[in-house]
C-alpha cells in the first residue's frame, strides 16, 4: 500500500513532504512489533498514526485500546492499566482486568505518556522488557503480549533531564521515533484541510457550501494555528453554522480566528529591542556610574593626602579623574523635570592648574538641591524675577519652576 492509498483509507489530507515522511515511517514500522514514540503538538493527529500502525500490522485483528494517561487519576492508573484483585483497595468490590490483559495480542496506545507517575513508569518498563506485570493487590505474575505505541506533546528528553521521566523507559519507548509535523509547518495543506472540513460540515448541517475569498485564503496560510488540525476543524464548523454570507472574506474570518498579536509576536513592535531602557533602568545606570566616579575620586584625594601634596605622578597616572574636577554643570530639559547633566571637558589639564586651590574647591557643597537652588536664583536674577523667561533659560516649564520655587522656599 503506497502513501496515497494510506491517506485515502485513513482520511488524511495534505501533500506536505513532512507529512508524507511521517506516513512512510509509520508504514515501514507497522509490520514489526517495535515500540513507537509519536511526538507532535496537541491536535496534530497523533492518534490517527497509531491507528495506521495497528491496522497495517499483524495485530490488526486484535484489540486496539487508546488510553489517555493524563486523564486518569494517579491513584487509579495502575488499576486501570494492570487490573486489581478484589479487596486490594477501598472500593475494589471485585477483581478487574486491566488494559494490558484485555488487549493481549493487540495494541495499546498510551497518549500523553509523559504524564505517567514514576511508579507506573517502572511497571510499564517491566511489561516492555519481559511482558510481565502484577495486578494491584496480587503477587501472581501475569503475562501479556501487547504492542505499545506511545504519544506525547512535550519534549520527553527534557522530562528525563528534570527527573520526571525514567531514562530507561524513554529509550525503550523511543525505539522508533515518529514526529508529526505541526500545521504551521505544512502551510500548503491548510486550505485543502479547510475545504474538506467545510464540505463535510455543509453536508452534515445541510447548509450551502462555503467559499473563501483570496484574502481569506492568505490569512489561513499565514496564521500560526497553535491548536493545529483540531483548531482548523473547529473554525470550519463555526463558519458553516454561523456565517450568513457564504463567500467568506478575510474581514469575516477575523471573527473566528483568535488575535495572536499580543502573545505570538514574530518581531519587536515599532523597532523596539532589548537594548531599549525604561526610565528606571536609565536612573539606575546613572547612579551606578556616579558611585563609581565618587569612589575613584576618593581614592585620588587619598593618594594626594598620603603623598603630602606631591601630585606630579598622580596627575600623570590619573588624567581622566583630574579632568573631572573641571566639569561643566548645566541644567538640561529631560521630559518635564530638570536634571543635572555632566559634560566632560575636551581640553587637557591646564598648565596653570593649582592643586591646592582645586583641593579646596572639592570641599564645597556637592548637594544637588543647593546647586539647583543657586541656578534658579541666578536665572531669576538675570531675568529680573520674570519666571517665564527664567524657565526658558533653565529649560523647564514655568509650572515646574513655580513648583521648585515653592519646594526650595525661594
CSV table of C-alpha atoms in Angstrom, one decimal:
chain,number,residue,atom,x,y,z
A,1,UNK,CA,0.0,0.0,0.0
A,2,UNK,CA,1.5,3.3,-1.1
A,3,UNK,CA,1.3,6.6,0.7
A,4,UNK,CA,-1.7,7.9,-1.2
A,5,UNK,CA,-3.7,4.7,-0.5
A,6,UNK,CA,-3.0,5.2,3.2
A,7,UNK,CA,-4.2,8.8,3.0
A,8,UNK,CA,-7.4,7.7,1.3
A,9,UNK,CA,-8.0,4.9,3.8
A,10,UNK,CA,-7.4,6.9,6.9
A,11,UNK,CA,-8.8,10.2,5.7
A,12,UNK,CA,-5.5,12.1,5.8
A,13,UNK,CA,-5.5,15.4,3.8
A,14,UNK,CA,-2.3,17.0,2.6
A,15,UNK,CA,0.8,16.8,0.3
A,16,UNK,CA,3.5,18.2,2.6
A,17,UNK,CA,6.8,16.4,2.4
A,18,UNK,CA,7.0,16.3,6.2
A,19,UNK,CA,3.6,14.6,6.4
A,20,UNK,CA,4.5,12.1,3.6
A,21,UNK,CA,7.7,11.3,5.5
A,22,UNK,CA,5.7,10.6,8.7
A,23,UNK,CA,3.3,8.3,6.9
A,24,UNK,CA,6.2,6.5,5.2
A,25,UNK,CA,7.8,5.8,8.6
A,26,UNK,CA,4.5,4.5,10.0
A,27,UNK,CA,4.1,2.2,7.0
A,28,UNK,CA,7.6,0.8,7.4
A,29,UNK,CA,7.4,0.2,11.1
A,30,UNK,CA,3.8,-1.2,11.2
A,31,UNK,CA,4.6,-4.9,10.3
A,32,UNK,CA,7.1,-5.1,13.2
A,33,UNK,CA,6.5,-5.3,16.9
A,34,UNK,CA,8.8,-2.4,17.7
A,35,UNK,CA,7.6,0.3,20.2
A,36,UNK,CA,6.9,3.7,18.7
A,37,UNK,CA,7.0,7.1,20.3
A,38,UNK,CA,4.9,9.6,18.4
A,39,UNK,CA,5.7,13.2,19.1
A,40,UNK,CA,3.9,16.3,17.9
A,41,UNK,CA,1.9,19.3,19.1
A,42,UNK,CA,-1.6,18.9,20.5
A,43,UNK,CA,-4.2,18.5,17.8
A,44,UNK,CA,-1.7,17.5,15.1
A,45,UNK,CA,-3.3,14.0,14.6
A,46,UNK,CA,-1.0,11.6,16.6
A,47,UNK,CA,-3.8,9.1,17.3
A,48,UNK,CA,-4.5,8.7,13.6
A,49,UNK,CA,-1.0,7.5,13.1
A,50,UNK,CA,-1.4,5.0,16.0
A,51,UNK,CA,-4.4,3.5,14.0
A,52,UNK,CA,-2.3,3.4,10.8
A,53,UNK,CA,0.4,1.4,12.6
A,54,UNK,CA,-2.1,-1.0,14.3
A,55,UNK,CA,-4.2,-1.6,11.1
A,56,UNK,CA,-1.2,-2.3,9.0
A,57,UNK,CA,0.4,-4.7,11.5
A,58,UNK,CA,-0.1,-8.4,12.1
A,59,UNK,CA,-2.1,-7.5,15.2
A,60,UNK,CA,-4.9,-5.7,13.2
A,61,UNK,CA,-7.4,-8.4,14.2
A,62,UNK,CA,-6.5,-8.0,17.9
A,63,UNK,CA,-7.8,-5.3,20.3
A,64,UNK,CA,-6.8,-1.7,20.0
A,65,UNK,CA,-7.1,0.3,23.2
A,66,UNK,CA,-6.3,4.0,23.4
A,67,UNK,CA,-5.5,5.3,26.9
A,68,UNK,CA,-5.2,9.0,27.8
A,69,UNK,CA,-2.7,8.8,30.6
A,70,UNK,CA,-3.2,12.4,31.6
A,71,UNK,CA,-6.9,11.9,32.2
A,72,UNK,CA,-6.6,9.0,34.7
A,73,UNK,CA,-6.0,10.0,38.4
A,74,UNK,CA,-2.7,8.9,39.8
A,75,UNK,CA,-4.2,6.7,42.5
A,76,UNK,CA,-6.2,4.6,40.0
A,77,UNK,CA,-3.9,4.4,36.9
A,78,UNK,CA,-2.2,1.2,38.0
A,79,UNK,CA,-5.5,-0.5,38.4
A,80,UNK,CA,-6.7,0.7,35.0
A,81,UNK,CA,-3.6,-0.5,33.2
A,82,UNK,CA,-2.8,-3.7,35.1
A,83,UNK,CA,-6.1,-4.6,36.9
A,84,UNK,CA,-6.7,-5.3,40.5
A,85,UNK,CA,-7.8,-8.1,42.9
A,86,UNK,CA,-10.9,-8.0,45.0
A,87,UNK,CA,-10.4,-6.0,48.2
A,88,UNK,CA,-7.0,-4.7,47.1
A,89,UNK,CA,-8.1,-1.1,48.0
A,90,UNK,CA,-11.2,0.7,49.2
A,91,UNK,CA,-14.0,0.3,46.6
A,92,UNK,CA,-12.4,-2.8,44.9
A,93,UNK,CA,-15.5,-5.0,45.4
A,94,UNK,CA,-14.5,-7.5,42.7
A,95,UNK,CA,-11.5,-8.4,40.6
A,96,UNK,CA,-11.0,-6.4,37.4
A,97,UNK,CA,-8.9,-7.0,34.3
A,98,UNK,CA,-6.6,-4.2,33.2
A,99,UNK,CA,-6.0,-2.8,29.8
A,100,UNK,CA,-2.9,-5.0,29.3
A,101,UNK,CA,-4.8,-8.1,30.0
A,102,UNK,CA,-7.8,-7.1,27.8
A,103,UNK,CA,-5.5,-6.0,24.9
A,104,UNK,CA,-3.5,-9.3,24.9
A,105,UNK,CA,-2.5,-10.0,21.3
A,106,UNK,CA,-3.3,-6.4,20.3
A,107,UNK,CA,-2.1,-2.8,20.6
A,108,UNK,CA,-2.2,-0.3,23.4
A,109,UNK,CA,-1.9,3.4,22.6
A,110,UNK,CA,-0.7,5.4,25.5
A,111,UNK,CA,-1.5,9.0,24.8
A,112,UNK,CA,0.2,11.7,26.9
A,113,UNK,CA,2.6,9.1,28.2
A,114,UNK,CA,4.8,11.8,29.9
A,115,UNK,CA,2.1,12.3,32.5
A,116,UNK,CA,2.6,8.8,33.9
A,117,UNK,CA,3.7,8.7,37.6
A,118,UNK,CA,7.2,7.3,38.2
A,119,UNK,CA,5.9,4.2,39.9
A,120,UNK,CA,3.7,3.4,36.9
A,121,UNK,CA,6.6,4.0,34.6
A,122,UNK,CA,8.6,1.3,36.4
A,123,UNK,CA,5.7,-1.2,35.9
A,124,UNK,CA,5.4,-0.2,32.3
A,125,UNK,CA,9.1,-0.8,31.7
A,126,UNK,CA,8.8,-4.3,33.1
A,127,UNK,CA,6.0,-5.0,30.6
A,128,UNK,CA,8.1,-3.7,27.7
A,129,UNK,CA,11.1,-5.8,28.7
A,130,UNK,CA,9.5,-9.1,29.7
A,131,UNK,CA,5.8,-8.9,29.1
A,132,UNK,CA,5.2,-9.5,32.8
A,133,UNK,CA,3.1,-7.5,35.3
A,134,UNK,CA,1.3,-7.8,38.6
A,135,UNK,CA,-2.3,-6.9,39.3
A,136,UNK,CA,-2.8,-4.4,42.1
A,137,UNK,CA,-3.1,-6.4,45.3
A,138,UNK,CA,-1.7,-9.6,43.8
A,139,UNK,CA,1.6,-11.5,43.9
A,140,UNK,CA,0.8,-13.7,40.9
A,141,UNK,CA,2.8,-12.8,37.8
A,142,UNK,CA,0.7,-12.2,34.7
A,143,UNK,CA,1.9,-12.5,31.1
A,144,UNK,CA,0.8,-10.4,28.2
A,145,UNK,CA,1.7,-9.9,24.6
A,146,UNK,CA,0.9,-6.3,23.5
A,147,UNK,CA,2.5,-3.8,21.3
A,148,UNK,CA,2.9,-0.3,22.9
A,149,UNK,CA,2.5,2.9,20.9
A,150,UNK,CA,3.1,6.0,23.0
A,151,UNK,CA,2.5,9.6,22.2
A,152,UNK,CA,3.3,12.9,23.8
A,153,UNK,CA,3.1,16.7,23.0
A,154,UNK,CA,6.1,17.5,25.3
A,155,UNK,CA,9.8,17.1,25.0
A,156,UNK,CA,10.3,13.8,26.8
A,157,UNK,CA,14.1,14.2,26.9
A,158,UNK,CA,13.8,17.4,28.9
A,159,UNK,CA,11.5,15.5,31.2
A,160,UNK,CA,14.2,12.9,31.6
A,161,UNK,CA,16.8,15.5,32.5
A,162,UNK,CA,14.5,17.1,35.1
A,163,UNK,CA,13.9,13.7,36.7
A,164,UNK,CA,10.2,13.4,35.8
A,165,UNK,CA,10.6,10.6,33.3
A,166,UNK,CA,12.7,7.4,33.6
A,167,UNK,CA,15.6,7.4,31.2
A,168,UNK,CA,15.5,3.6,30.6
A,169,UNK,CA,11.8,3.8,29.8
A,170,UNK,CA,12.4,6.7,27.4
A,171,UNK,CA,14.9,4.7,25.3
A,172,UNK,CA,12.7,1.6,25.5
A,173,UNK,CA,9.7,3.5,24.1
A,174,UNK,CA,11.7,5.6,21.7
A,175,UNK,CA,12.8,2.5,19.6
A,176,UNK,CA,11.3,4.2,16.6
A,177,UNK,CA,10.6,8.0,16.9
A,178,UNK,CA,7.8,9.3,14.8
A,179,UNK,CA,7.3,13.1,14.6
A,180,UNK,CA,4.1,14.5,13.3
A,181,UNK,CA,4.5,18.0,11.7
A,182,UNK,CA,2.5,20.9,13.1
A,183,UNK,CA,0.0,22.6,10.9
A,184,UNK,CA,2.2,25.8,10.6
A,185,UNK,CA,4.9,23.6,9.1
A,186,UNK,CA,2.6,22.4,6.3
A,187,UNK,CA,1.0,25.7,5.2
A,188,UNK,CA,0.3,24.3,1.7
A,189,UNK,CA,-2.2,21.9,3.3
A,190,UNK,CA,-4.2,24.4,5.3
A,191,UNK,CA,-6.6,25.4,2.6
A,192,UNK,CA,-7.0,21.8,1.5
A,193,UNK,CA,-8.0,20.8,5.0
A,194,UNK,CA,-10.4,23.7,5.4
A,195,UNK,CA,-12.2,22.8,2.1
A,196,UNK,CA,-12.6,19.2,3.3
A,197,UNK,CA,-13.9,20.2,6.7
A,198,UNK,CA,-16.2,22.8,5.2
A,199,UNK,CA,-17.7,20.3,2.8
A,200,UNK,CA,-18.2,17.7,5.5
A,201,UNK,CA,-20.0,20.2,7.8
A,202,UNK,CA,-22.1,21.6,5.0
A,203,UNK,CA,-23.4,18.1,4.3
A,204,UNK,CA,-23.9,17.4,8.0
A,205,UNK,CA,-25.9,20.5,8.7
A,206,UNK,CA,-27.4,20.7,5.1
A,207,UNK,CA,-26.2,24.2,4.6
A,208,UNK,CA,-24.9,26.0,1.4
A,209,UNK,CA,-21.2,25.5,0.7
A,210,UNK,CA,-18.5,27.8,1.9
A,211,UNK,CA,-16.2,29.7,-0.5
A,212,UNK,CA,-13.1,31.6,0.7
A,213,UNK,CA,-12.0,34.9,-1.0
A,214,UNK,CA,-8.3,35.1,-1.9
A,215,UNK,CA,-7.5,37.4,1.1
A,216,UNK,CA,-9.2,34.8,3.4
A,217,UNK,CA,-7.1,32.0,1.9
A,218,UNK,CA,-3.9,34.1,2.5
A,219,UNK,CA,-5.0,34.7,6.1
A,220,UNK,CA,-5.5,31.0,6.7
A,221,UNK,CA,-2.0,30.2,5.4
A,222,UNK,CA,-0.3,33.0,7.5
A,223,UNK,CA,-1.9,32.1,10.8
A,224,UNK,CA,0.2,30.1,13.2
A,225,UNK,CA,-2.5,27.5,14.2
A,226,UNK,CA,-1.5,26.8,17.8
A,227,UNK,CA,-4.3,24.3,18.0
A,228,UNK,CA,-3.3,22.6,14.7
A,229,UNK,CA,-5.8,20.5,12.7
A,230,UNK,CA,-8.3,20.4,15.6
A,231,UNK,CA,-8.4,24.2,15.8
A,232,UNK,CA,-8.9,24.4,12.0
A,233,UNK,CA,-11.7,21.9,12.1
A,234,UNK,CA,-13.5,23.8,14.8
A,235,UNK,CA,-13.2,27.1,12.9
A,236,UNK,CA,-14.5,25.5,9.7
A,237,UNK,CA,-17.5,24.1,11.7
A,238,UNK,CA,-18.2,27.6,13.2
A,239,UNK,CA,-18.2,29.3,9.9
A,240,UNK,CA,-20.5,26.7,8.3
A,241,UNK,CA,-23.1,27.2,11.1
A,242,UNK,CA,-22.8,30.9,11.9
A,243,UNK,CA,-21.7,32.7,8.8
A,244,UNK,CA,-24.6,34.1,6.7
A,245,UNK,CA,-22.6,35.2,3.8
A,246,UNK,CA,-21.2,32.0,2.2
A,247,UNK,CA,-18.4,33.9,0.4
A,248,UNK,CA,-16.0,34.5,3.4
A,249,UNK,CA,-13.6,37.4,3.3
A,250,UNK,CA,-10.6,38.0,5.5
A,251,UNK,CA,-12.6,40.5,7.5
A,252,UNK,CA,-15.3,37.9,8.2
A,253,UNK,CA,-12.6,35.3,9.0
A,254,UNK,CA,-11.1,37.5,11.7
A,255,UNK,CA,-14.3,37.0,13.8
A,256,UNK,CA,-13.3,33.3,14.1
A,257,UNK,CA,-9.5,33.4,14.3
A,258,UNK,CA,-8.2,34.4,17.7
A,259,UNK,CA,-6.0,37.5,17.8
A,260,UNK,CA,-2.5,36.2,18.4
A,261,UNK,CA,-0.7,39.6,18.1
A,262,UNK,CA,-0.4,40.1,21.8
A,263,UNK,CA,1.2,36.7,22.5
A,264,UNK,CA,2.9,35.4,19.4
A,265,UNK,CA,4.8,38.4,18.0
A,266,UNK,CA,7.3,37.4,15.4
A,267,UNK,CA,9.3,40.6,16.0
A,268,UNK,CA,9.5,43.6,18.3
A,269,UNK,CA,6.9,46.3,17.9
A,270,UNK,CA,7.9,49.7,16.5
A,271,UNK,CA,11.5,48.6,16.2
A,272,UNK,CA,11.9,48.2,20.0
A,273,UNK,CA,14.5,45.8,21.2
A,274,UNK,CA,16.3,44.5,24.3
A,275,UNK,CA,18.6,47.5,24.1
A,276,UNK,CA,15.8,49.9,24.9
A,277,UNK,CA,15.8,51.0,28.5
A,278,UNK,CA,13.0,52.2,30.8
A,279,UNK,CA,13.4,55.4,32.8
A,280,UNK,CA,14.1,53.4,35.9
A,281,UNK,CA,16.9,51.5,34.1
A,282,UNK,CA,18.5,54.8,33.0
A,283,UNK,CA,18.3,56.2,36.5
A,284,UNK,CA,20.0,53.1,38.0
A,285,UNK,CA,22.8,53.3,35.4
A,286,UNK,CA,23.4,57.0,36.2
A,287,UNK,CA,23.5,56.2,39.9
A,288,UNK,CA,25.9,53.4,39.5
A,289,UNK,CA,28.2,55.5,37.3
A,290,UNK,CA,28.1,58.3,39.8
A,291,UNK,CA,29.0,55.9,42.6
A,292,UNK,CA,31.9,54.5,40.6
A,293,UNK,CA,33.2,58.1,39.9
A,294,UNK,CA,32.9,59.1,43.5
A,295,UNK,CA,34.9,56.0,44.7
A,296,UNK,CA,37.7,56.8,42.2
A,297,UNK,CA,37.8,60.5,43.2
A,298,UNK,CA,38.0,59.5,46.9
A,299,UNK,CA,41.0,57.2,46.0
A,300,UNK,CA,42.6,60.1,44.2
A,301,UNK,CA,42.2,62.5,47.1
A,302,UNK,CA,43.5,59.9,49.5
A,303,UNK,CA,46.7,59.5,47.3
A,304,UNK,CA,47.2,63.3,47.3
A,305,UNK,CA,47.0,63.4,51.1
A,306,UNK,CA,49.3,60.4,51.6
A,307,UNK,CA,51.9,62.0,49.2
A,308,UNK,CA,51.9,65.2,51.1
A,309,UNK,CA,50.9,67.3,48.1
A,310,UNK,CA,53.3,65.7,45.7
A,311,UNK,CA,50.9,65.2,42.8
A,312,UNK,CA,53.0,65.0,39.7
A,313,UNK,CA,52.9,61.2,39.3
A,314,UNK,CA,49.3,61.1,40.4
A,315,UNK,CA,48.2,63.6,37.6
A,316,UNK,CA,50.2,61.6,35.1
A,317,UNK,CA,48.6,58.3,36.2
A,318,UNK,CA,45.0,59.5,36.5
A,319,UNK,CA,44.3,62.3,33.9
A,320,UNK,CA,40.7,61.2,33.5
A,321,UNK,CA,39.8,61.8,37.1
A,322,UNK,CA,41.8,65.1,37.4
A,323,UNK,CA,39.8,66.3,34.4
A,324,UNK,CA,36.6,65.6,36.3
A,325,UNK,CA,37.5,68.4,38.6
A,326,UNK,CA,36.8,70.7,35.6
A,327,UNK,CA,33.3,69.6,34.8
A,328,UNK,CA,30.7,71.9,33.4
A,329,UNK,CA,27.4,71.6,35.2
A,330,UNK,CA,24.3,72.7,33.2
A,331,UNK,CA,20.5,72.1,33.6
A,332,UNK,CA,19.1,70.4,30.5
A,333,UNK,CA,15.4,69.6,29.8
A,334,UNK,CA,14.6,65.9,30.2
A,335,UNK,CA,10.8,65.3,30.0
A,336,UNK,CA,9.2,67.9,32.4
A,337,UNK,CA,11.7,67.7,35.2
A,338,UNK,CA,15.1,69.4,35.4
A,339,UNK,CA,18.1,67.1,35.5
A,340,UNK,CA,21.7,67.7,36.1
A,341,UNK,CA,23.8,66.6,33.0
A,342,UNK,CA,27.6,66.2,33.4
A,343,UNK,CA,29.7,67.4,30.5
A,344,UNK,CA,33.3,66.2,30.4
A,345,UNK,CA,35.8,68.7,29.1
A,346,UNK,CA,37.6,68.0,25.9
A,347,UNK,CA,40.7,70.1,26.7
A,348,UNK,CA,43.6,68.7,28.6
A,349,UNK,CA,44.6,69.8,32.1
A,350,UNK,CA,45.6,73.5,32.1
A,351,UNK,CA,49.2,74.3,32.7
A,352,UNK,CA,48.3,76.8,35.5
A,353,UNK,CA,46.4,74.1,37.4
A,354,UNK,CA,46.7,74.8,41.1
A,355,UNK,CA,46.3,71.5,43.0
A,356,UNK,CA,45.9,73.1,46.5
A,357,UNK,CA,43.3,75.6,45.2
A,358,UNK,CA,41.3,72.8,43.5
A,359,UNK,CA,41.6,70.5,46.5
A,360,UNK,CA,39.8,73.3,48.4
A,361,UNK,CA,37.1,73.5,45.8
A,362,UNK,CA,36.3,69.9,46.2
A,363,UNK,CA,35.3,70.6,49.8
A,364,UNK,CA,32.4,72.8,48.8
A,365,UNK,CA,28.9,71.5,48.8
A,366,UNK,CA,28.0,68.9,46.2
A,367,UNK,CA,24.3,68.9,47.1
A,368,UNK,CA,22.1,68.8,44.1
A,369,UNK,CA,19.5,70.7,45.9
A,370,UNK,CA,21.9,73.5,46.7
A,371,UNK,CA,23.1,73.7,43.1
A,372,UNK,CA,19.6,73.6,41.8
A,373,UNK,CA,18.6,76.4,44.2
A,374,UNK,CA,21.6,78.5,43.1
A,375,UNK,CA,20.9,78.1,39.4
A,376,UNK,CA,17.2,79.0,39.9
A,377,UNK,CA,18.3,82.2,41.8
A,378,UNK,CA,20.7,83.2,39.1
A,379,UNK,CA,18.1,82.7,36.4
A,380,UNK,CA,15.5,84.7,38.3
A,381,UNK,CA,18.1,87.5,39.0
A,382,UNK,CA,19.2,87.5,35.3
A,383,UNK,CA,15.6,88.0,34.1
A,384,UNK,CA,14.6,90.3,36.9
A,385,UNK,CA,12.2,87.9,38.5
A,386,UNK,CA,10.3,87.1,35.3
A,387,UNK,CA,9.5,83.4,35.8
A,388,UNK,CA,8.6,82.8,32.1
A,389,UNK,CA,12.0,83.8,30.8
A,390,UNK,CA,13.8,82.2,33.8
A,391,UNK,CA,12.1,78.9,33.0
A,392,UNK,CA,13.1,79.1,29.3
A,393,UNK,CA,16.7,79.8,30.4
A,394,UNK,CA,16.7,76.8,32.6
A,395,UNK,CA,15.0,74.6,30.0
A,396,UNK,CA,12.0,73.7,32.2
A,397,UNK,CA,8.3,74.6,32.1
A,398,UNK,CA,7.0,77.6,34.0
A,399,UNK,CA,4.8,75.3,36.1
A,400,UNK,CA,7.8,73.2,37.1
A,401,UNK,CA,9.8,76.4,38.0
A,402,UNK,CA,6.9,77.6,40.2
A,403,UNK,CA,6.8,74.3,42.0
A,404,UNK,CA,10.6,74.3,42.5
A,405,UNK,CA,10.4,77.8,44.0
A,406,UNK,CA,7.8,76.7,46.5
A,407,UNK,CA,9.8,73.5,47.4
A,408,UNK,CA,13.0,75.4,47.9
A,409,UNK,CA,11.4,78.4,49.7
A,410,UNK,CA,13.0,80.9,47.3
